[in-house]
């Protein structure tokens, strides 16, 4: 028999003054309630109360045990209240990882507004292009852009993204508009490099199949924001994400080319470890970002 039910039966009977009244409050029979108290006394090896059809009287052991039982049940009620409220109130330290440039543009700027709504939360950001180990490194949530997700994690779609080739109108007037993937060899392509100066390919699709194009140019670096700046200055073509350049596209400051070869959209995601009870601080933060990104014109406002 459940120990907690035995203790609750004991306290109820004492507080109601009889088995009958306590049983009525619990919507069970007095016999069932009496059996729970009998089982409690047998388990403890002491007599807690003397019972008759009309009266009950606590023994000395019963009086001492009653005080402890009331404290136990009160503590349990408080613990359940705290946990239940925690599902609706964000508290604690929220540790967030995000890609460097994306985090600076579309995650960290929303922290003050989130904290204004949830003043009992503290946020720490680690903005890095490295894929972090959420569990080992102690992150609550990571923002990921595309890529495979470990099945032991939960991935929530926040928005869609696409990689496009873009340039300024001035550059395209001077150098011409590429119409096919082969035309890229005639252009100054601002490429991302790896260690040792090896340039990374640009990825497309052609006739429904993925294609990797090796590109060349007189400038390359390992910093996406610098590539973005060079493209904005008219120095060449760049392969960028729409989350980064949407405002410039809307303003006509950058123009996309080779759109027929662009890869399908992929997801910007919030990723966190699977857990039975997701902390409110994580749930509300993810919901906040998702709501902001869904606002009409958000990506144009930047």
PDB file of C-alpha atoms in Angstrom:
ATOM      1  CA  UNK A   1       0.000   0.000   0.000  1.00  0.00           C
ATOM      2  CA  UNK A   2       1.240   3.487  -0.851  1.00  0.00           C
ATOM      3  CA  UNK A   3       3.037   5.070   2.107  1.00  0.00           C
ATOM      4  CA  UNK A   4       1.817   8.554   1.203  1.00  0.00           C
ATOM      5  CA  UNK A   5      -1.818   7.434   1.124  1.00  0.00           C
ATOM      6  CA  UNK A   6      -1.383   5.875   4.562  1.00  0.00           C
ATOM      7  CA  UNK A   7       0.029   9.106   5.970  1.00  0.00           C
ATOM      8  CA  UNK A   8      -2.692  11.208   4.306  1.00  0.00           C
ATOM      9  CA  UNK A   9      -5.342   8.870   5.748  1.00  0.00           C
ATOM     10  CA  UNK A  10      -3.877   9.221   9.241  1.00  0.00           C
ATOM     11  CA  UNK A  11      -3.772  13.032   9.090  1.00  0.00           C
ATOM     12  CA  UNK A  12      -7.275  13.291   7.576  1.00  0.00           C
ATOM     13  CA  UNK A  13      -8.841  11.101  10.219  1.00  0.00           C
ATOM     14  CA  UNK A  14      -7.262  13.116  13.013  1.00  0.00           C
ATOM     15  CA  UNK A  15      -8.270  16.448  11.465  1.00  0.00           C
ATOM     16  CA  UNK A  16     -11.857  15.334  10.781  1.00  0.00           C
ATOM     17  CA  UNK A  17     -12.216  13.633  14.143  1.00  0.00           C
ATOM     18  CA  UNK A  18     -13.635  10.387  12.765  1.00  0.00           C
ATOM     19  CA  UNK A  19     -13.173   7.784  10.090  1.00  0.00           C
ATOM     20  CA  UNK A  20     -16.621   8.456   8.640  1.00  0.00           C
ATOM     21  CA  UNK A  21     -16.113  12.195   8.077  1.00  0.00           C
ATOM     22  CA  UNK A  22     -12.586  11.708   6.681  1.00  0.00           C
ATOM     23  CA  UNK A  23     -13.792   8.939   4.363  1.00  0.00           C
ATOM     24  CA  UNK A  24     -16.586  11.172   3.068  1.00  0.00           C
ATOM     25  CA  UNK A  25     -14.062  13.897   2.207  1.00  0.00           C
ATOM     26  CA  UNK A  26     -11.893  11.438   0.268  1.00  0.00           C
ATOM     27  CA  UNK A  27     -14.884   9.742  -1.368  1.00  0.00           C
ATOM     28  CA  UNK A  28     -13.914   6.285  -0.110  1.00  0.00           C
ATOM     29  CA  UNK A  29     -15.400   3.962   2.472  1.00  0.00           C
ATOM     30  CA  UNK A  30     -14.512   4.176   6.203  1.00  0.00           C
ATOM     31  CA  UNK A  31     -13.390   0.546   5.979  1.00  0.00           C
ATOM     32  CA  UNK A  32     -10.832   1.393   3.264  1.00  0.00           C
ATOM     33  CA  UNK A  33      -9.574   4.340   5.293  1.00  0.00           C
ATOM     34  CA  UNK A  34      -9.296   2.178   8.401  1.00  0.00           C
ATOM     35  CA  UNK A  35      -7.267  -0.408   6.508  1.00  0.00           C
ATOM     36  CA  UNK A  36      -4.765   2.266   5.479  1.00  0.00           C
ATOM     37  CA  UNK A  37      -4.267   3.317   9.077  1.00  0.00           C
ATOM     38  CA  UNK A  38      -3.979  -0.316  10.183  1.00  0.00           C
ATOM     39  CA  UNK A  39      -1.304  -0.859   7.541  1.00  0.00           C
ATOM     40  CA  UNK A  40       0.555   2.255   8.699  1.00  0.00           C
ATOM     41  CA  UNK A  41       0.540   1.133  12.326  1.00  0.00           C
ATOM     42  CA  UNK A  42       1.665  -2.353  11.354  1.00  0.00           C
ATOM     43  CA  UNK A  43       4.524  -0.958   9.269  1.00  0.00           C
ATOM     44  CA  UNK A  44       5.628   1.354  12.083  1.00  0.00           C
ATOM     45  CA  UNK A  45       5.116  -1.241  14.787  1.00  0.00           C
ATOM     46  CA  UNK A  46       3.264   1.179  17.095  1.00  0.00           C
ATOM     47  CA  UNK A  47      -0.296   2.155  17.918  1.00  0.00           C
ATOM     48  CA  UNK A  48      -1.036   5.667  16.672  1.00  0.00           C
ATOM     49  CA  UNK A  49      -4.613   6.089  17.838  1.00  0.00           C
ATOM     50  CA  UNK A  50      -7.389   4.413  19.779  1.00  0.00           C
ATOM     51  CA  UNK A  51     -10.548   4.255  17.670  1.00  0.00           C
ATOM     52  CA  UNK A  52     -14.181   3.642  18.401  1.00  0.00           C
ATOM     53  CA  UNK A  53     -17.334   4.203  16.381  1.00  0.00           C
ATOM     54  CA  UNK A  54     -17.738   7.704  17.814  1.00  0.00           C
ATOM     55  CA  UNK A  55     -14.350   8.805  19.133  1.00  0.00           C
ATOM     56  CA  UNK A  56     -10.640   8.552  18.477  1.00  0.00           C
ATOM     57  CA  UNK A  57      -7.735   9.431  20.712  1.00  0.00           C
ATOM     58  CA  UNK A  58      -4.092   9.754  19.703  1.00  0.00           C
ATOM     59  CA  UNK A  59      -1.456   7.839  21.542  1.00  0.00           C
ATOM     60  CA  UNK A  60       1.727   9.576  22.624  1.00  0.00           C
ATOM     61  CA  UNK A  61       3.498   8.139  19.574  1.00  0.00           C
ATOM     62  CA  UNK A  62       0.597   9.239  17.386  1.00  0.00           C
ATOM     63  CA  UNK A  63       0.863  12.836  18.612  1.00  0.00           C
ATOM     64  CA  UNK A  64       4.569  13.001  17.764  1.00  0.00           C
ATOM     65  CA  UNK A  65       4.068  11.299  14.411  1.00  0.00           C
ATOM     66  CA  UNK A  66       1.193  13.656  13.498  1.00  0.00           C
ATOM     67  CA  UNK A  67       3.436  16.733  13.727  1.00  0.00           C
ATOM     68  CA  UNK A  68       6.007  15.155  11.428  1.00  0.00           C
ATOM     69  CA  UNK A  69       3.327  14.032   8.980  1.00  0.00           C
ATOM     70  CA  UNK A  70       1.834  17.534   8.725  1.00  0.00           C
ATOM     71  CA  UNK A  71       5.270  18.995   8.046  1.00  0.00           C
ATOM     72  CA  UNK A  72       5.951  16.330   5.424  1.00  0.00           C
ATOM     73  CA  UNK A  73       2.669  16.933   3.582  1.00  0.00           C
ATOM     74  CA  UNK A  74       3.134  20.704   3.741  1.00  0.00           C
ATOM     75  CA  UNK A  75       6.639  20.443   2.296  1.00  0.00           C
ATOM     76  CA  UNK A  76       5.352  18.176  -0.453  1.00  0.00           C
ATOM     77  CA  UNK A  77       2.587  20.644  -1.354  1.00  0.00           C
ATOM     78  CA  UNK A  78       5.123  23.485  -1.495  1.00  0.00           C
ATOM     79  CA  UNK A  79       7.491  21.454  -3.671  1.00  0.00           C
ATOM     80  CA  UNK A  80       4.685  20.634  -6.120  1.00  0.00           C
ATOM     81  CA  UNK A  81       3.648  24.286  -6.192  1.00  0.00           C
ATOM     82  CA  UNK A  82       7.192  25.438  -6.948  1.00  0.00           C
ATOM     83  CA  UNK A  83       7.615  22.916  -9.757  1.00  0.00           C
ATOM     84  CA  UNK A  84       4.179  23.653 -11.196  1.00  0.00           C
ATOM     85  CA  UNK A  85       4.803  27.411 -11.161  1.00  0.00           C
ATOM     86  CA  UNK A  86       8.177  26.779 -12.774  1.00  0.00           C
ATOM     87  CA  UNK A  87       6.388  25.522 -15.863  1.00  0.00           C
ATOM     88  CA  UNK A  88       4.764  28.940 -16.237  1.00  0.00           C
ATOM     89  CA  UNK A  89       7.477  31.241 -14.890  1.00  0.00           C
ATOM     90  CA  UNK A  90      10.957  31.433 -16.361  1.00  0.00           C
ATOM     91  CA  UNK A  91      13.737  31.533 -13.774  1.00  0.00           C
ATOM     92  CA  UNK A  92      17.419  30.703 -13.522  1.00  0.00           C
ATOM     93  CA  UNK A  93      20.519  30.942 -15.705  1.00  0.00           C
ATOM     94  CA  UNK A  94      19.967  30.391 -19.442  1.00  0.00           C
ATOM     95  CA  UNK A  95      23.120  29.434 -21.381  1.00  0.00           C
ATOM     96  CA  UNK A  96      22.804  29.888 -25.162  1.00  0.00           C
ATOM     97  CA  UNK A  97      25.084  29.040 -28.086  1.00  0.00           C
ATOM     98  CA  UNK A  98      24.630  30.508 -31.571  1.00  0.00           C
ATOM     99  CA  UNK A  99      26.662  31.024 -34.748  1.00  0.00           C
ATOM    100  CA  UNK A 100      28.752  34.160 -34.363  1.00  0.00           C
ATOM    101  CA  UNK A 101      27.289  36.496 -36.982  1.00  0.00           C
ATOM    102  CA  UNK A 102      23.757  35.152 -36.701  1.00  0.00           C
ATOM    103  CA  UNK A 103      23.872  35.435 -32.920  1.00  0.00           C
ATOM    104  CA  UNK A 104      24.995  39.055 -33.107  1.00  0.00           C
ATOM    105  CA  UNK A 105      22.259  39.956 -35.603  1.00  0.00           C
ATOM    106  CA  UNK A 106      19.271  37.840 -34.652  1.00  0.00           C
ATOM    107  CA  UNK A 107      19.653  36.326 -31.182  1.00  0.00           C
ATOM    108  CA  UNK A 108      21.540  38.518 -28.709  1.00  0.00           C
ATOM    109  CA  UNK A 109      19.693  41.750 -29.694  1.00  0.00           C
ATOM    110  CA  UNK A 110      16.462  40.194 -28.412  1.00  0.00           C
ATOM    111  CA  UNK A 111      17.883  39.405 -24.966  1.00  0.00           C
ATOM    112  CA  UNK A 112      16.941  42.754 -23.317  1.00  0.00           C
ATOM    113  CA  UNK A 113      13.314  42.363 -24.381  1.00  0.00           C
ATOM    114  CA  UNK A 114      13.223  38.791 -23.129  1.00  0.00           C
ATOM    115  CA  UNK A 115      14.718  39.805 -19.765  1.00  0.00           C
ATOM    116  CA  UNK A 116      12.174  42.606 -19.435  1.00  0.00           C
ATOM    117  CA  UNK A 117       9.431  39.972 -19.734  1.00  0.00           C
ATOM    118  CA  UNK A 118      11.251  37.459 -17.504  1.00  0.00           C
ATOM    119  CA  UNK A 119      13.241  39.411 -14.897  1.00  0.00           C
ATOM    120  CA  UNK A 120      14.169  36.280 -12.917  1.00  0.00           C
ATOM    121  CA  UNK A 121      16.328  34.966 -15.778  1.00  0.00           C
ATOM    122  CA  UNK A 122      20.021  35.595 -16.448  1.00  0.00           C
ATOM    123  CA  UNK A 123      21.401  34.860 -19.942  1.00  0.00           C
ATOM    124  CA  UNK A 124      24.920  33.913 -21.033  1.00  0.00           C
ATOM    125  CA  UNK A 125      25.759  33.778 -24.758  1.00  0.00           C
ATOM    126  CA  UNK A 126      28.578  31.945 -26.500  1.00  0.00           C
ATOM    127  CA  UNK A 127      28.669  33.112 -30.117  1.00  0.00           C
ATOM    128  CA  UNK A 128      30.790  30.683 -32.082  1.00  0.00           C
ATOM    129  CA  UNK A 129      30.704  28.971 -35.461  1.00  0.00           C
ATOM    130  CA  UNK A 130      31.866  25.781 -33.778  1.00  0.00           C
ATOM    131  CA  UNK A 131      29.205  23.113 -33.210  1.00  0.00           C
ATOM    132  CA  UNK A 132      29.158  22.860 -29.431  1.00  0.00           C
ATOM    133  CA  UNK A 133      28.476  19.773 -27.324  1.00  0.00           C
ATOM    134  CA  UNK A 134      25.330  20.889 -25.509  1.00  0.00           C
ATOM    135  CA  UNK A 135      25.425  18.301 -22.750  1.00  0.00           C
ATOM    136  CA  UNK A 136      29.157  18.139 -22.052  1.00  0.00           C
ATOM    137  CA  UNK A 137      29.630  21.911 -22.246  1.00  0.00           C
ATOM    138  CA  UNK A 138      26.515  22.755 -20.257  1.00  0.00           C
ATOM    139  CA  UNK A 139      24.351  24.645 -22.767  1.00  0.00           C
ATOM    140  CA  UNK A 140      20.591  24.919 -22.345  1.00  0.00           C
ATOM    141  CA  UNK A 141      19.918  25.614 -26.023  1.00  0.00           C
ATOM    142  CA  UNK A 142      21.875  26.060 -29.244  1.00  0.00           C
ATOM    143  CA  UNK A 143      20.825  27.874 -32.398  1.00  0.00           C
ATOM    144  CA  UNK A 144      21.805  25.837 -35.457  1.00  0.00           C
ATOM    145  CA  UNK A 145      21.535  26.725 -39.153  1.00  0.00           C
ATOM    146  CA  UNK A 146      20.993  23.600 -41.239  1.00  0.00           C
ATOM    147  CA  UNK A 147      23.000  20.441 -40.761  1.00  0.00           C
ATOM    148  CA  UNK A 148      22.208  17.069 -39.222  1.00  0.00           C
ATOM    149  CA  UNK A 149      20.866  16.953 -35.673  1.00  0.00           C
ATOM    150  CA  UNK A 150      21.717  14.212 -33.179  1.00  0.00           C
ATOM    151  CA  UNK A 151      18.541  12.142 -32.593  1.00  0.00           C
ATOM    152  CA  UNK A 152      19.029  12.512 -28.837  1.00  0.00           C
ATOM    153  CA  UNK A 153      18.304  16.249 -29.240  1.00  0.00           C
ATOM    154  CA  UNK A 154      15.080  18.115 -29.938  1.00  0.00           C
ATOM    155  CA  UNK A 155      15.181  20.522 -32.908  1.00  0.00           C
ATOM    156  CA  UNK A 156      12.523  23.257 -33.192  1.00  0.00           C
ATOM    157  CA  UNK A 157      12.258  25.132 -36.496  1.00  0.00           C
ATOM    158  CA  UNK A 158      12.503  28.877 -35.958  1.00  0.00           C
ATOM    159  CA  UNK A 159      12.607  30.066 -39.567  1.00  0.00           C
ATOM    160  CA  UNK A 160      13.693  29.135 -43.092  1.00  0.00           C
ATOM    161  CA  UNK A 161      16.913  30.204 -44.769  1.00  0.00           C
ATOM    162  CA  UNK A 162      18.508  29.979 -48.204  1.00  0.00           C
ATOM    163  CA  UNK A 163      22.048  30.428 -49.493  1.00  0.00           C
ATOM    164  CA  UNK A 164      22.288  32.677 -52.561  1.00  0.00           C
ATOM    165  CA  UNK A 165      24.953  34.248 -54.741  1.00  0.00           C
ATOM    166  CA  UNK A 166      24.759  38.020 -54.609  1.00  0.00           C
ATOM    167  CA  UNK A 167      26.565  41.183 -55.668  1.00  0.00           C
ATOM    168  CA  UNK A 168      25.990  44.933 -55.855  1.00  0.00           C
ATOM    169  CA  UNK A 169      24.265  46.423 -58.924  1.00  0.00           C
ATOM    170  CA  UNK A 170      27.482  48.296 -59.681  1.00  0.00           C
ATOM    171  CA  UNK A 171      29.576  45.110 -59.742  1.00  0.00           C
ATOM    172  CA  UNK A 172      27.077  43.381 -62.058  1.00  0.00           C
ATOM    173  CA  UNK A 173      27.071  46.375 -64.418  1.00  0.00           C
ATOM    174  CA  UNK A 174      30.854  46.240 -64.605  1.00  0.00           C
ATOM    175  CA  UNK A 175      31.366  42.489 -64.773  1.00  0.00           C
ATOM    176  CA  UNK A 176      28.101  41.214 -66.193  1.00  0.00           C
ATOM    177  CA  UNK A 177      25.419  38.939 -64.714  1.00  0.00           C
ATOM    178  CA  UNK A 178      26.339  35.232 -64.498  1.00  0.00           C
ATOM    179  CA  UNK A 179      23.686  33.097 -66.164  1.00  0.00           C
ATOM    180  CA  UNK A 180      25.104  29.614 -65.656  1.00  0.00           C
ATOM    181  CA  UNK A 181      27.331  27.980 -63.090  1.00  0.00           C
ATOM    182  CA  UNK A 182      30.172  27.927 -65.610  1.00  0.00           C
ATOM    183  CA  UNK A 183      30.019  31.734 -65.722  1.00  0.00           C
ATOM    184  CA  UNK A 184      31.394  31.833 -62.183  1.00  0.00           C
ATOM    185  CA  UNK A 185      34.906  31.296 -63.518  1.00  0.00           C
ATOM    186  CA  UNK A 186      34.680  34.735 -65.179  1.00  0.00           C
ATOM    187  CA  UNK A 187      33.920  36.468 -61.872  1.00  0.00           C
ATOM    188  CA  UNK A 188      35.762  37.535 -58.769  1.00  0.00           C
ATOM    189  CA  UNK A 189      34.294  35.202 -56.157  1.00  0.00           C
ATOM    190  CA  UNK A 190      34.758  36.201 -52.532  1.00  0.00           C
ATOM    191  CA  UNK A 191      35.356  32.789 -51.022  1.00  0.00           C
ATOM    192  CA  UNK A 192      35.517  31.390 -47.546  1.00  0.00           C
ATOM    193  CA  UNK A 193      38.826  29.699 -46.855  1.00  0.00           C
ATOM    194  CA  UNK A 194      39.951  26.930 -44.583  1.00  0.00           C
ATOM    195  CA  UNK A 195      43.321  26.633 -42.896  1.00  0.00           C
ATOM    196  CA  UNK A 196      46.128  26.572 -45.427  1.00  0.00           C
ATOM    197  CA  UNK A 197      44.251  28.823 -47.853  1.00  0.00           C
ATOM    198  CA  UNK A 198      42.218  26.055 -49.517  1.00  0.00           C
ATOM    199  CA  UNK A 199      39.015  27.596 -50.792  1.00  0.00           C
ATOM    200  CA  UNK A 200      35.705  25.981 -50.014  1.00  0.00           C
ATOM    201  CA  UNK A 201      33.311  25.252 -52.854  1.00  0.00           C
ATOM    202  CA  UNK A 202      29.933  26.850 -53.359  1.00  0.00           C
ATOM    203  CA  UNK A 203      27.005  24.440 -53.368  1.00  0.00           C
ATOM    204  CA  UNK A 204      24.133  24.432 -55.842  1.00  0.00           C
ATOM    205  CA  UNK A 205      21.645  22.099 -57.471  1.00  0.00           C
ATOM    206  CA  UNK A 206      21.392  21.407 -61.198  1.00  0.00           C
ATOM    207  CA  UNK A 207      18.734  19.187 -62.741  1.00  0.00           C
ATOM    208  CA  UNK A 208      17.706  18.164 -59.233  1.00  0.00           C
ATOM    209  CA  UNK A 209      21.201  17.025 -58.244  1.00  0.00           C
ATOM    210  CA  UNK A 210      23.662  18.697 -55.856  1.00  0.00           C
ATOM    211  CA  UNK A 211      26.641  20.381 -57.495  1.00  0.00           C
ATOM    212  CA  UNK A 212      29.803  21.766 -55.917  1.00  0.00           C
ATOM    213  CA  UNK A 213      31.569  24.567 -57.780  1.00  0.00           C
ATOM    214  CA  UNK A 214      35.127  25.496 -56.946  1.00  0.00           C
ATOM    215  CA  UNK A 215      35.409  29.260 -57.158  1.00  0.00           C
ATOM    216  CA  UNK A 216      38.351  31.632 -57.468  1.00  0.00           C
ATOM    217  CA  UNK A 217      38.972  35.260 -56.690  1.00  0.00           C
ATOM    218  CA  UNK A 218      41.551  37.741 -55.449  1.00  0.00           C
ATOM    219  CA  UNK A 219      40.103  37.901 -51.927  1.00  0.00           C
ATOM    220  CA  UNK A 220      39.213  35.132 -49.498  1.00  0.00           C
ATOM    221  CA  UNK A 221      39.033  34.872 -45.726  1.00  0.00           C
ATOM    222  CA  UNK A 222      37.644  32.742 -42.907  1.00  0.00           C
ATOM    223  CA  UNK A 223      35.230  35.405 -41.632  1.00  0.00           C
ATOM    224  CA  UNK A 224      31.739  35.519 -43.093  1.00  0.00           C
ATOM    225  CA  UNK A 225      31.064  39.087 -42.002  1.00  0.00           C
ATOM    226  CA  UNK A 226      34.139  40.311 -43.863  1.00  0.00           C
ATOM    227  CA  UNK A 227      32.997  38.510 -47.017  1.00  0.00           C
ATOM    228  CA  UNK A 228      29.619  40.169 -46.618  1.00  0.00           C
ATOM    229  CA  UNK A 229      31.271  43.584 -46.284  1.00  0.00           C
ATOM    230  CA  UNK A 230      33.422  43.046 -49.384  1.00  0.00           C
ATOM    231  CA  UNK A 231      30.374  42.061 -51.411  1.00  0.00           C
ATOM    232  CA  UNK A 232      28.511  45.147 -50.160  1.00  0.00           C
ATOM    233  CA  UNK A 233      31.448  47.270 -51.332  1.00  0.00           C
ATOM    234  CA  UNK A 234      31.149  45.881 -54.848  1.00  0.00           C
ATOM    235  CA  UNK A 235      34.340  43.825 -54.815  1.00  0.00           C
ATOM    236  CA  UNK A 236      32.854  40.614 -56.148  1.00  0.00           C
ATOM    237  CA  UNK A 237      30.264  37.855 -55.893  1.00  0.00           C
ATOM    238  CA  UNK A 238      29.532  36.310 -52.498  1.00  0.00           C
ATOM    239  CA  UNK A 239      27.608  33.219 -51.437  1.00  0.00           C
ATOM    240  CA  UNK A 240      25.574  34.390 -48.453  1.00  0.00           C
ATOM    241  CA  UNK A 241      22.545  33.448 -46.345  1.00  0.00           C
ATOM    242  CA  UNK A 242      19.288  35.341 -46.733  1.00  0.00           C
ATOM    243  CA  UNK A 243      19.126  35.945 -42.962  1.00  0.00           C
ATOM    244  CA  UNK A 244      22.228  38.099 -43.409  1.00  0.00           C
ATOM    245  CA  UNK A 245      21.353  40.105 -46.526  1.00  0.00           C
ATOM    246  CA  UNK A 246      17.547  40.223 -46.736  1.00  0.00           C
ATOM    247  CA  UNK A 247      17.371  43.916 -45.834  1.00  0.00           C
ATOM    248  CA  UNK A 248      19.922  44.781 -48.534  1.00  0.00           C
ATOM    249  CA  UNK A 249      18.052  42.678 -51.074  1.00  0.00           C
ATOM    250  CA  UNK A 250      14.830  44.522 -50.266  1.00  0.00           C
ATOM    251  CA  UNK A 251      16.619  47.867 -50.607  1.00  0.00           C
ATOM    252  CA  UNK A 252      18.242  46.879 -53.910  1.00  0.00           C
ATOM    253  CA  UNK A 253      21.733  47.249 -52.457  1.00  0.00           C
ATOM    254  CA  UNK A 254      22.475  43.619 -53.313  1.00  0.00           C
ATOM    255  CA  UNK A 255      21.026  41.493 -56.103  1.00  0.00           C
ATOM    256  CA  UNK A 256      20.879  37.706 -56.244  1.00  0.00           C
ATOM    257  CA  UNK A 257      22.041  35.778 -59.299  1.00  0.00           C
ATOM    258  CA  UNK A 258      21.900  32.121 -60.345  1.00  0.00           C
ATOM    259  CA  UNK A 259      18.662  31.711 -58.366  1.00  0.00           C
ATOM    260  CA  UNK A 260      17.602  28.754 -60.529  1.00  0.00           C
ATOM    261  CA  UNK A 261      20.586  26.850 -59.133  1.00  0.00           C
ATOM    262  CA  UNK A 262      20.065  27.715 -55.472  1.00  0.00           C
ATOM    263  CA  UNK A 263      19.691  24.876 -52.998  1.00  0.00           C
ATOM    264  CA  UNK A 264      16.282  24.428 -51.338  1.00  0.00           C
ATOM    265  CA  UNK A 265      15.537  26.322 -48.152  1.00  0.00           C
ATOM    266  CA  UNK A 266      16.816  24.799 -44.950  1.00  0.00           C
ATOM    267  CA  UNK A 267      15.947  25.444 -41.330  1.00  0.00           C
ATOM    268  CA  UNK A 268      17.218  27.735 -38.644  1.00  0.00           C
ATOM    269  CA  UNK A 269      16.642  25.666 -35.498  1.00  0.00           C
ATOM    270  CA  UNK A 270      16.713  25.821 -31.731  1.00  0.00           C
ATOM    271  CA  UNK A 271      18.290  22.610 -30.457  1.00  0.00           C
ATOM    272  CA  UNK A 272      18.245  21.295 -26.903  1.00  0.00           C
ATOM    273  CA  UNK A 273      18.647  17.927 -25.156  1.00  0.00           C
ATOM    274  CA  UNK A 274      15.579  15.742 -24.828  1.00  0.00           C
ATOM    275  CA  UNK A 275      14.178  15.962 -21.326  1.00  0.00           C
ATOM    276  CA  UNK A 276      10.966  15.020 -19.605  1.00  0.00           C
ATOM    277  CA  UNK A 277      10.249  18.524 -18.334  1.00  0.00           C
ATOM    278  CA  UNK A 278      11.625  21.341 -20.487  1.00  0.00           C
ATOM    279  CA  UNK A 279      12.576  24.308 -18.257  1.00  0.00           C
ATOM    280  CA  UNK A 280      10.358  27.331 -18.778  1.00  0.00           C
ATOM    281  CA  UNK A 281      13.413  29.527 -19.427  1.00  0.00           C
ATOM    282  CA  UNK A 282      14.233  27.442 -22.525  1.00  0.00           C
ATOM    283  CA  UNK A 283      10.653  27.081 -23.708  1.00  0.00           C
ATOM    284  CA  UNK A 284       9.879  30.794 -23.434  1.00  0.00           C
ATOM    285  CA  UNK A 285      13.169  31.816 -25.076  1.00  0.00           C
ATOM    286  CA  UNK A 286      12.568  29.540 -28.057  1.00  0.00           C
ATOM    287  CA  UNK A 287       8.973  30.743 -28.358  1.00  0.00           C
ATOM    288  CA  UNK A 288      10.179  34.357 -28.214  1.00  0.00           C
ATOM    289  CA  UNK A 289      12.580  33.900 -31.127  1.00  0.00           C
ATOM    290  CA  UNK A 290      10.045  31.951 -33.173  1.00  0.00           C
ATOM    291  CA  UNK A 291       7.411  34.652 -32.670  1.00  0.00           C
ATOM    292  CA  UNK A 292       9.808  37.461 -33.580  1.00  0.00           C
ATOM    293  CA  UNK A 293      11.035  35.735 -36.723  1.00  0.00           C
ATOM    294  CA  UNK A 294       7.452  35.119 -37.860  1.00  0.00           C
ATOM    295  CA  UNK A 295       6.558  38.811 -37.741  1.00  0.00           C
ATOM    296  CA  UNK A 296       5.924  40.262 -41.223  1.00  0.00           C
ATOM    297  CA  UNK A 297       8.990  42.129 -42.429  1.00  0.00           C
ATOM    298  CA  UNK A 298      11.281  40.943 -39.638  1.00  0.00           C
ATOM    299  CA  UNK A 299      14.080  39.793 -41.954  1.00  0.00           C
ATOM    300  CA  UNK A 300      13.875  43.012 -43.949  1.00  0.00           C
ATOM    301  CA  UNK A 301      14.107  45.139 -40.810  1.00  0.00           C
ATOM    302  CA  UNK A 302      17.123  43.064 -39.742  1.00  0.00           C
TER     303      UNK A 302
END
